Amino acid sequence: MDAVLSNEILLQAVNEFGSPLYVYDDQRIRDQYGKLVSAFHRSDVRFFYACKALTNVNILKIMHELGSGIDCVSINEVKLAIRAGVEPDKIIFTPNGVGLAEYLEATALNVHINIDNLDLLQQFGRHFGSAYPVIIRLNPHIMAGGNIKIATGHVDSKFGISIDQIDQIIAIAKQTGVKVKGLHLHTGSEIKEVDVFIKGLELILELTHHFPDLTVVDLGGGFKVPYKSEEKGTDMQLLGEKMAETFAVFKQKTGRMFQVWFEPGKFLVSECGYFLVKANILKQAPSRTFVGVDSGFNHLIRPMFYDAYHKITNISNPSGGLCTYNIVGNICETDTFAWDRELNVVRANDILLFNNAGAYGFEMSSRFNSRCRPAEVLVKNGRLKLIRRRETFDDVIAGQVID
Ligand SMILES: *Cc1c(COP(=O)(O)O)cnc(C)c1O
């Protein structure tokens, strides 16, 4: 059974640190990492946690302790990883649409560089020649992922260099001397089908003969985790087996082998996260009962932004009768966490729990409506540790220049 936090410890966290509150379970992160290691033990593989899912430095330190590298999409994420003690050799810079200046900041920090457009490859190659080998992000023309906002590998996606433009990559490499040490794909998020990953791998392997300096094949992240109890995530054991088979065939044919890199975000931190809110008001409208909570899409945007489903339970009244509610936030828009959701009877001041809140939860929060962001707490060995204090009005006004 996967580790879960008890209602008692979650209620204790709210008592101590207030609501709304993000709580993360250290053990669950370790368990998820263990699943990766076990699934891919047959291959030469390295993991780089895609930290945009959750960037608290305390979380990055856990990843580092586990032996994971960090995948970063901005220079500030690189700086956070370094602050967590991660060695530059274990950091990949995988941005999209940034200019040469931000790349130069990253190269000054000695991290792995991923380039996802031809123009930038040319600029980078002119600047460094063969001195700074790069990884190239390809667009494999594969449509996959939970929804169009998180599908990144289809032909109309802004990500990667089209596999149809491989000749141009080779031409730029020849002309500037830039060395290609890795080929990369990240097809999207919430990809359940093992075959999408295998197809991506096969596509890359077919291109490897163009690149004599290649040592790395980076298959990105995007593993699906279950959000509803009847859902299944990506079958990692099966993926591990199929990947090892694919590589064995390739090695027999070509004699070449590559190290495989993965960049899992959600898989590592979604299920470790719990978001706790308090029921402020109940409103009986003619056709619906609303529960108005002390939070909104400024704190957890996934339901409004992606139509995401998060399991919600009333942990203050777990044996109460069942009622149907719309759970709504306090932001001045149709700010709804869940429509027609069955919950144990909700009373004012009850604490509601959202599951799967670790990935893209706090990280996508904002101060919209001039509200403060919640605190974050880490549970380790049954102990609660505050890892980000709750914001106050001082944070809201900080940075404003007022005469
Ligand atoms: C977001 C992202 C990931 C992680 O995606 P998940 O769905 O969270 O696993 C991996 N690689 C890159 C380049 C990303 O942008």
Coordinates of C-alpha atoms in Angstrom, one line a residue, residues 75 78 82 87-89 91-93 105-113 132-133 181:
I75 CA 17.2 30.3 -14.8
V78 CA 18.5 26.5 -11.8
I82 CA 22.0 25.0 -6.8
E87 CA 25.7 19.7 -8.4
P88 CA 25.6 21.5 -11.9
D89 CA 26.3 18.1 -13.6
I91 CA 20.9 19.9 -13.5
I92 CA 19.4 20.3 -16.9
F93 CA 18.2 23.6 -18.3
E105 CA 23.6 32.7 -17.5
A106 CA 22.9 28.9 -17.4
T107 CA 26.2 28.0 -19.1
A108 CA 28.0 30.2 -16.6
L109 CA 26.6 27.8 -13.9
N110 CA 27.9 24.8 -15.9
V111 CA 24.5 23.0 -16.2
H112 CA 23.4 20.7 -19.1
I113 CA 21.8 22.8 -21.9
Y132 CA 29.7 23.4 -24.9
P133 CA 27.9 20.2 -26.1
K181 CA 25.5 15.0 -26.9

